[in-house]
C-alpha atoms as a printed R data frame, in Angstrom:
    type eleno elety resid chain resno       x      y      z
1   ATOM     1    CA   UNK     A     1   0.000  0.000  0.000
2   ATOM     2    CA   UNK     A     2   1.681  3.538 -0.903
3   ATOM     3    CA   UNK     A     3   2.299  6.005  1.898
4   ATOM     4    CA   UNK     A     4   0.164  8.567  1.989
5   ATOM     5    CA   UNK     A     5   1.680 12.255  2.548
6   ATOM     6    CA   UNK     A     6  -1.532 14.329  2.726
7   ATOM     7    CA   UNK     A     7  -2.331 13.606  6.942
8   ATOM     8    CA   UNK     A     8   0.967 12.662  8.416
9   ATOM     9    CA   UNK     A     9   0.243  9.860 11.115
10  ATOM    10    CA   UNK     A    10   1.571 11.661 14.742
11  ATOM    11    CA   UNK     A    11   2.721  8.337 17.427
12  ATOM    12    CA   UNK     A    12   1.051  9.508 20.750
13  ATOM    13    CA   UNK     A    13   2.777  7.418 24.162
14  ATOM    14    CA   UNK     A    14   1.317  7.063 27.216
15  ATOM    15    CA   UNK     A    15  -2.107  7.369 24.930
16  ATOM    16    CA   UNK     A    16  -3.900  4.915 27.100
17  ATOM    17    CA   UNK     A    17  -4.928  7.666 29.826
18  ATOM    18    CA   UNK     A    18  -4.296 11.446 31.139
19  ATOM    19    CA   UNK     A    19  -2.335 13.940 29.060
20  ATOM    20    CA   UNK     A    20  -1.284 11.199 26.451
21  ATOM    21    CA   UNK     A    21  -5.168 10.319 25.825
22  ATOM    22    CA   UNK     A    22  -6.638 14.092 25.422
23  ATOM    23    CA   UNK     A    23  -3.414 14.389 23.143
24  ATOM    24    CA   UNK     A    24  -4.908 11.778 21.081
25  ATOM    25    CA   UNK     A    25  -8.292 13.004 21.127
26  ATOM    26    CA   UNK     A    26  -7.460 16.481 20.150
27  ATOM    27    CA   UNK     A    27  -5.255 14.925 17.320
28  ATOM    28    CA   UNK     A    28  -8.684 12.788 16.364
29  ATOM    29    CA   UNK     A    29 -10.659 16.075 15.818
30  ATOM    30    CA   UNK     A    30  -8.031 17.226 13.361
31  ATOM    31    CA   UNK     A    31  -9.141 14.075 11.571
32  ATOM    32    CA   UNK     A    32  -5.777 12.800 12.137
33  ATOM    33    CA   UNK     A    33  -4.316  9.440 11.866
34  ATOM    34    CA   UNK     A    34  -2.761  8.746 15.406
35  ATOM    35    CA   UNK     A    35  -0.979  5.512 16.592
36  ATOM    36    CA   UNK     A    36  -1.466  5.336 19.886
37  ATOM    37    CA   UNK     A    37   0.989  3.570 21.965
38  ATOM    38    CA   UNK     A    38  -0.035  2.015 25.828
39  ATOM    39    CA   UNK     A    39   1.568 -0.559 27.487
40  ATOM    40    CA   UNK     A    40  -2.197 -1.775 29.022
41  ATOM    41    CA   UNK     A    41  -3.656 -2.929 26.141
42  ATOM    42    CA   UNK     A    42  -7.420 -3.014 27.390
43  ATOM    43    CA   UNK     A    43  -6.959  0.967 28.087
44  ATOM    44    CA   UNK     A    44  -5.486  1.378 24.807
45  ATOM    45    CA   UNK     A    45  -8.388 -0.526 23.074
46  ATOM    46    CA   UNK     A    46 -10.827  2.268 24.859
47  ATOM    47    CA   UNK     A    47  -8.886  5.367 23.625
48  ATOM    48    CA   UNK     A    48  -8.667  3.862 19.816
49  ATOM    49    CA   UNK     A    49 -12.562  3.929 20.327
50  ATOM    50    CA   UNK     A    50 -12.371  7.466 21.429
51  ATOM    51    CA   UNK     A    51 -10.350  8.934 19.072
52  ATOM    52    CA   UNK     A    52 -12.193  7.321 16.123
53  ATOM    53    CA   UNK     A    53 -15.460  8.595 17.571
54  ATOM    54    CA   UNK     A    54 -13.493 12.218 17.727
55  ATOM    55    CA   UNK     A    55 -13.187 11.456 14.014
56  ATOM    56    CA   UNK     A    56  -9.645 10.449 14.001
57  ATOM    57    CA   UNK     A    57  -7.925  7.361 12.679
58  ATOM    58    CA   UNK     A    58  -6.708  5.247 15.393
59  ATOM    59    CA   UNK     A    59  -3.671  2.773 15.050
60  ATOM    60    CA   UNK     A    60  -3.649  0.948 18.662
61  ATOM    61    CA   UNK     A    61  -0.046 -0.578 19.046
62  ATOM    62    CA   UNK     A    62   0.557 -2.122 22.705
63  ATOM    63    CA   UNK     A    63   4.251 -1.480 23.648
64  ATOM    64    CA   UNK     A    64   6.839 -1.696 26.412
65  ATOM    65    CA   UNK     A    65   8.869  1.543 25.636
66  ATOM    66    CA   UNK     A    66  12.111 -0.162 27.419
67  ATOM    67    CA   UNK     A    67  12.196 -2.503 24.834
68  ATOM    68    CA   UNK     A    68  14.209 -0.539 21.590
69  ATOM    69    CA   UNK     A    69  13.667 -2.822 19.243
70  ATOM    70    CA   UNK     A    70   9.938 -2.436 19.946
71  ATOM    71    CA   UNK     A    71  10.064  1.472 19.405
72  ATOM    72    CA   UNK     A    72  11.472  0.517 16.072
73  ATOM    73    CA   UNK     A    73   8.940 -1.686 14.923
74  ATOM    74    CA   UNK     A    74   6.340  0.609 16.140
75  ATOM    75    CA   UNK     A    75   7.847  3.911 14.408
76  ATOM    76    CA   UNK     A    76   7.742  1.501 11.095
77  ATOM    77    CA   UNK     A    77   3.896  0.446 11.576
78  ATOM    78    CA   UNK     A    78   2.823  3.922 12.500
79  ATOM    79    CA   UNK     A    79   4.732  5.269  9.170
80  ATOM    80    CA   UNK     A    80   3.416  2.220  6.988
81  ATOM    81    CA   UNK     A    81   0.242  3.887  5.524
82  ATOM    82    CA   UNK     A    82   0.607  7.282  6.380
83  ATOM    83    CA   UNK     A    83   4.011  9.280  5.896
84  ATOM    84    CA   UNK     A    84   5.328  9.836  9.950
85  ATOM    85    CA   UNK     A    85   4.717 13.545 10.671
86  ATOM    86    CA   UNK     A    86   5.529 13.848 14.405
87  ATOM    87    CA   UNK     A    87   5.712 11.918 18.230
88  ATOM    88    CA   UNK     A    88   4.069 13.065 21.200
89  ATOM    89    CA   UNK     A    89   6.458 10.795 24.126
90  ATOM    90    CA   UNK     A    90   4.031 11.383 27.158
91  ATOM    91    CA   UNK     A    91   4.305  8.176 28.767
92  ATOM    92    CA   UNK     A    92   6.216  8.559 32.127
93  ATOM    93    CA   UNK     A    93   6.864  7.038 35.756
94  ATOM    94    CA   UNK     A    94   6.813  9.060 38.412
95  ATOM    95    CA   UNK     A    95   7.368  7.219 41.437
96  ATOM    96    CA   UNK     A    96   6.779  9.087 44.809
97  ATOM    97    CA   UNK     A    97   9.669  7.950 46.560
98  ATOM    98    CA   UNK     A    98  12.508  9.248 49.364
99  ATOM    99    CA   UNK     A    99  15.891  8.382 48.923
100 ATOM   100    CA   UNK     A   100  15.628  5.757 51.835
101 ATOM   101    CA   UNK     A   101  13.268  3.936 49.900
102 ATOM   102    CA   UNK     A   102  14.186  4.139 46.097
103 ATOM   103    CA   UNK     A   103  17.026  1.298 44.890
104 ATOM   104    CA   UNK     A   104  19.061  1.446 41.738
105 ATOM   105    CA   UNK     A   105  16.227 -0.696 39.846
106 ATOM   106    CA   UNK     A   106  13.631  2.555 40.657
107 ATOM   107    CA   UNK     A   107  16.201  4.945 38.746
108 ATOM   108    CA   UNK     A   108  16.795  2.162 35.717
109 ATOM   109    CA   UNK     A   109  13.203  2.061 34.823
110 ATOM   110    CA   UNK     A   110  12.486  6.215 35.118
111 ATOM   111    CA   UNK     A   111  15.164  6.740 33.540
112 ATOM   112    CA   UNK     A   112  14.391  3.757 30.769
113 ATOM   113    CA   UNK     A   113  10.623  5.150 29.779
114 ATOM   114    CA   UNK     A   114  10.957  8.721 30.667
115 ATOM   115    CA   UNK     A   115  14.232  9.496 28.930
116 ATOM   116    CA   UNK     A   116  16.016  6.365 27.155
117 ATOM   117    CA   UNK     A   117  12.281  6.032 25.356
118 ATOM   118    CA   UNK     A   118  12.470  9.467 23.832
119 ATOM   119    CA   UNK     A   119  16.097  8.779 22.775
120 ATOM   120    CA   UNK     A   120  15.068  5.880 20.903
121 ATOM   121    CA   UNK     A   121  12.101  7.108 19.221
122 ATOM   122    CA   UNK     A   122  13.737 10.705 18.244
123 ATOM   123    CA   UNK     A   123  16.420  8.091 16.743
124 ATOM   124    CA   UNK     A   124  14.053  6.193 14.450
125 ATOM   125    CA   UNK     A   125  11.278  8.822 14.273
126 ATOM   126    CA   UNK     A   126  13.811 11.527 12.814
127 ATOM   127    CA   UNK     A   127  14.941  8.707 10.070
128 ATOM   128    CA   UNK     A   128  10.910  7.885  9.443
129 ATOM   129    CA   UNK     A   129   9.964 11.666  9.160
130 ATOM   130    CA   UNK     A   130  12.062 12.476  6.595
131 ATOM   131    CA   UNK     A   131  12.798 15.431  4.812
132 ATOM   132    CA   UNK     A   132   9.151 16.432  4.427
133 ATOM   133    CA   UNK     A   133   9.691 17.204  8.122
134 ATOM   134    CA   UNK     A   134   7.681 17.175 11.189
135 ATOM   135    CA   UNK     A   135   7.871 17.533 15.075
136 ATOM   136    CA   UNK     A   136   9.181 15.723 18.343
137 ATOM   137    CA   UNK     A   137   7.353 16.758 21.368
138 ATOM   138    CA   UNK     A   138   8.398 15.798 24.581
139 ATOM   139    CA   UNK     A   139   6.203 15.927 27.582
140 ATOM   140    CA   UNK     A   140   8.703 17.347 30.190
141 ATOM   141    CA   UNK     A   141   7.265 18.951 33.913
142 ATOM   142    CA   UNK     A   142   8.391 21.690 36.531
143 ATOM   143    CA   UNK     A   143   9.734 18.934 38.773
144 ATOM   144    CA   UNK     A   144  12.914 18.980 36.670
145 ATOM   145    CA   UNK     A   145  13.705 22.720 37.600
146 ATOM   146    CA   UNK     A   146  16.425 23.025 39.815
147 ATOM   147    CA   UNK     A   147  14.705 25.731 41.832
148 ATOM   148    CA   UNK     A   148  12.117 23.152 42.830
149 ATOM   149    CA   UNK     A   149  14.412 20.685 43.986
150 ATOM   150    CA   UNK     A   150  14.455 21.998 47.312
151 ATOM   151    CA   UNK     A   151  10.072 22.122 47.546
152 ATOM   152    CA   UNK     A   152   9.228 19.918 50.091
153 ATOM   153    CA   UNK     A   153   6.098 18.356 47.375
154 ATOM   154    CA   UNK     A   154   8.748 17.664 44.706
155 ATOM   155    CA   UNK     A   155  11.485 16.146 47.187
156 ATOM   156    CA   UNK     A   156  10.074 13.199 47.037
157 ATOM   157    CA   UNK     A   157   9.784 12.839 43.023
158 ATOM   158    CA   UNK     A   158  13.583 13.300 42.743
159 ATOM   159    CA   UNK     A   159  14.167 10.438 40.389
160 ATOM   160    CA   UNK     A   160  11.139 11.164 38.360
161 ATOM   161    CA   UNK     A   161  12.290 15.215 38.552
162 ATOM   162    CA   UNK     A   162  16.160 13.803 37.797
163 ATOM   163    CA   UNK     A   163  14.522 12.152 33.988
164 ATOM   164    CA   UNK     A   164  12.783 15.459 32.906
165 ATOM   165    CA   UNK     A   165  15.892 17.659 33.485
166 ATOM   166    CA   UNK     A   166  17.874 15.390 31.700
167 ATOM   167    CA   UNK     A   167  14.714 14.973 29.163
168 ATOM   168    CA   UNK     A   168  15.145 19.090 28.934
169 ATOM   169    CA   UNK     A   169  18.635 19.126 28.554
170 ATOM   170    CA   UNK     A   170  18.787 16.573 25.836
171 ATOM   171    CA   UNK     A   171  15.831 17.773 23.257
172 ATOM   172    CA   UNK     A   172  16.590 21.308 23.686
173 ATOM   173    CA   UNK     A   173  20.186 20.518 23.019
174 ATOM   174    CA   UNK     A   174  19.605 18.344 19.677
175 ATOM   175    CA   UNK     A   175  17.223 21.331 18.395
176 ATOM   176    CA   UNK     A   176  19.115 23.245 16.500
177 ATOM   177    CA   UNK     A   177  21.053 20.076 14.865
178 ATOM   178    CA   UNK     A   178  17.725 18.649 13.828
179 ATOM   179    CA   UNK     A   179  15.981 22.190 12.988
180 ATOM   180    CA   UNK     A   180  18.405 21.656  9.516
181 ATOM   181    CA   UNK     A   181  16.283 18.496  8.735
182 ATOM   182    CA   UNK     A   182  13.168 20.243  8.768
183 ATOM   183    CA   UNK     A   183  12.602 18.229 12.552
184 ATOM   184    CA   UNK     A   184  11.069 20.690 15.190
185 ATOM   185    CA   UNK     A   185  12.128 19.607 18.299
186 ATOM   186    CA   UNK     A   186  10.240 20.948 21.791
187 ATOM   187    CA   UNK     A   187   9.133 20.587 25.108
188 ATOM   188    CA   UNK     A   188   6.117 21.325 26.733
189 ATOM   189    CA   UNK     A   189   5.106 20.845 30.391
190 ATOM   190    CA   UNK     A   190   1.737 21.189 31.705
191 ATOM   191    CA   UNK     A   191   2.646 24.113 34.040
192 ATOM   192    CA   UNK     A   192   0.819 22.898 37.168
193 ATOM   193    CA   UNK     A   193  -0.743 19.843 38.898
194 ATOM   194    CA   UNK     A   194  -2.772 17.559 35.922
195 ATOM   195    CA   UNK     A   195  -5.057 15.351 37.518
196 ATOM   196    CA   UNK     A   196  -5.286 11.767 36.122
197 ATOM   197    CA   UNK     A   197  -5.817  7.869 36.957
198 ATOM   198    CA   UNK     A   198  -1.880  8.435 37.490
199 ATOM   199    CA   UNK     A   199  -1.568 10.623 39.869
200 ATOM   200    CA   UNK     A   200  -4.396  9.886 41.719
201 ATOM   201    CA   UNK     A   201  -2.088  8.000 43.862
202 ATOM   202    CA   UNK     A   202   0.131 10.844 44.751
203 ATOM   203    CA   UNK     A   203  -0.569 11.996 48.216
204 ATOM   204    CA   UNK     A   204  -1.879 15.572 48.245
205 ATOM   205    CA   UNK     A   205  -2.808 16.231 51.620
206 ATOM   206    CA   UNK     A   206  -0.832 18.803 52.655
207 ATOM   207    CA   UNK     A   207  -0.897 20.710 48.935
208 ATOM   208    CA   UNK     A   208  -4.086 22.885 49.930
209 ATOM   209    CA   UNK     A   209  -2.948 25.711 47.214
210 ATOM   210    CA   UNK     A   210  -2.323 23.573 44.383
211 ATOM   211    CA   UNK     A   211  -2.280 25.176 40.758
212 ATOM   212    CA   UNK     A   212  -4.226 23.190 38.390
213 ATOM   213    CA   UNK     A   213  -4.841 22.589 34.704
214 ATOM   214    CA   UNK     A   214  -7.156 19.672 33.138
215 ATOM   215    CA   UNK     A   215  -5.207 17.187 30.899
216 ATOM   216    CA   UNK     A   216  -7.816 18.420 28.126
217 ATOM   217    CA   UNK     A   217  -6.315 21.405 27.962
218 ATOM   218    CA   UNK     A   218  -2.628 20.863 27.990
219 ATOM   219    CA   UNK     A   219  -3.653 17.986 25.459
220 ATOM   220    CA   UNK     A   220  -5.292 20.087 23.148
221 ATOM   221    CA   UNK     A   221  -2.023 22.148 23.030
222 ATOM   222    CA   UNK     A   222   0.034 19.492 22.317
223 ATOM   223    CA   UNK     A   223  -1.802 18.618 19.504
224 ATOM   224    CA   UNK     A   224  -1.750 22.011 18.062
225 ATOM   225    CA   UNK     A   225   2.410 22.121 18.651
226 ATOM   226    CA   UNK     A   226   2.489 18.472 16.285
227 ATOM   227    CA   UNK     A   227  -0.154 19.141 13.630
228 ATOM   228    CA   UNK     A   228   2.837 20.725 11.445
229 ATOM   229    CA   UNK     A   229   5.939 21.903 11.880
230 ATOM   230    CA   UNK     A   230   6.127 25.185 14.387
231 ATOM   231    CA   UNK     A   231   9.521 26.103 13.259
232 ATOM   232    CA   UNK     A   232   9.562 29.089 14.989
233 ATOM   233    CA   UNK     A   233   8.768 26.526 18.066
234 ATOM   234    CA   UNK     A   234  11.929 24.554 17.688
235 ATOM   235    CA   UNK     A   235  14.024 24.757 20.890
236 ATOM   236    CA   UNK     A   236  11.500 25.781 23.280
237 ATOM   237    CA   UNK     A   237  10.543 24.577 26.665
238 ATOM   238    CA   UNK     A   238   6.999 25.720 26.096
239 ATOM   239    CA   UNK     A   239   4.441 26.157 29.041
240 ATOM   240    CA   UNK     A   240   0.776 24.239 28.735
241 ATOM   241    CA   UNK     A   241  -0.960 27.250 30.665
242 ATOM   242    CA   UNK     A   242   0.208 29.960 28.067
243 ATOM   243    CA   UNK     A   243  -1.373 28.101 25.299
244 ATOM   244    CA   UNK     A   244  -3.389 30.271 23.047
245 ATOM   245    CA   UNK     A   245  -1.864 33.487 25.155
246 ATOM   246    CA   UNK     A   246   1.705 33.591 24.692
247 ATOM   247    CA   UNK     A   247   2.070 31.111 22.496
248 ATOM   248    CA   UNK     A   248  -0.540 28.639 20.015
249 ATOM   249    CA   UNK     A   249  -3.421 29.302 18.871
């Protein structure tokens, strides 16, 4: 079956719930293709449903994003019928642990699908996309700035803050090299507390001023950042709660 060019599929992680599944949706009312990538495959089946009813075209493709050879494959099914136009890598762990309790294996697997995933599909996505171009956008989060290190919340999601600086560090770095490809790359963090079946589990008792933003909203900005190309976007560590102000739509 030829590719076809004229809707570029985008590969949405994490897809099977919270930012990763409005993401999707948003991407569905653009009447875009979208391969959605979950590692809980009954979830997954749920938000192919929902994107196709948002008028999308759904590719549901179970994964386990430490797995490399995996993120290969699934950057070649996603590209098979449609020409690759962009990833969305908004999968993530975020463990709430204190040093006492976090081991070396806590760190390996943080580090494999927050940051070692988004190495791996930048690697084969870049190759897929092409010279037609098209985006990487990396879902990143204030827990990786150093001046929140110290906030007695975060303290406890060092290892998960530790993969988003690096995450930061890295994409915003390989920008301006991949810019030259016609590749935008970006960040984009929500820019305050996302409520979802995820962190439902993180313990909020003592957080009685919390700044919030729905996962609707931060996905429906991430969609608009990988519908084309932003070039003017590339290198940015862009905020979810200036969408459609300062930046966007």
């Amino acid at each position: 079956m030829p590719v076809s060019d004229t809707f570029p599929a985008i590969i949405v992680t994490g897809a099977g719930s919270g930012i990763g599944l409005e993401t999707a949706i948003a991407l569905g009312q653009r009447g875009r293709t979208v391969a959605l990538c979950d590692i809980d495959e009954p979830m997954l089946a749920v938000a192919a449903a929902q994107v196709r009813a948002a008028g999308g075209e759904p590719i549901a493709i179970p994964i386990d994003l430490r797995d490399e050879r995996a993120i290969i494959e699934l950057v070649r099914a996603a590209g098979a019928r449609h020409r690759l136009g962009g990833i969305v890598h908004s999968a993530a762990l975020f463990p709430q642990l204190s040093f006492a309790e976090s081991e070396l294996k806590d760190l390996d697997h943080v580090m494999a699908i927050n940051f070692r995933a988004a190495f791996a599909l930048a690697k084969a996505g870049v190759e897929s996309i092409g010279a037609a171009g098209g985006t990487l956008a990396f879902l990143t989060s204030g827990a990786g700035l150093l001046e929140m290190a110290s906030d007695p919340f975060q303290q406890r999601f060092s290892l998960y803050g530790a993969s988003k600086a690096a995450l930061d560090r890295w994409a915003l770095g390989i920008a301006r090299e991949l810019i030259a490809t016609n590749v935008v790359v970006s960040t984009i963090t929500p820019g305050a507390f996302v409520r979802t079946s995820g962190t439902s589990r993180i313990d909020l008792e003592d957080m009685r001023d919390l700044q919030e933003i729905d996962a609707g909203t931060v996905g429906k900005a991430v969609a608009w950042l990988v519908s084309e190309p932003r070039m003017h976007l590339a290198g940015h560590r862009l905020n979810a709660t200036g969408f459609g102000d300062t930046w966007g739509e």
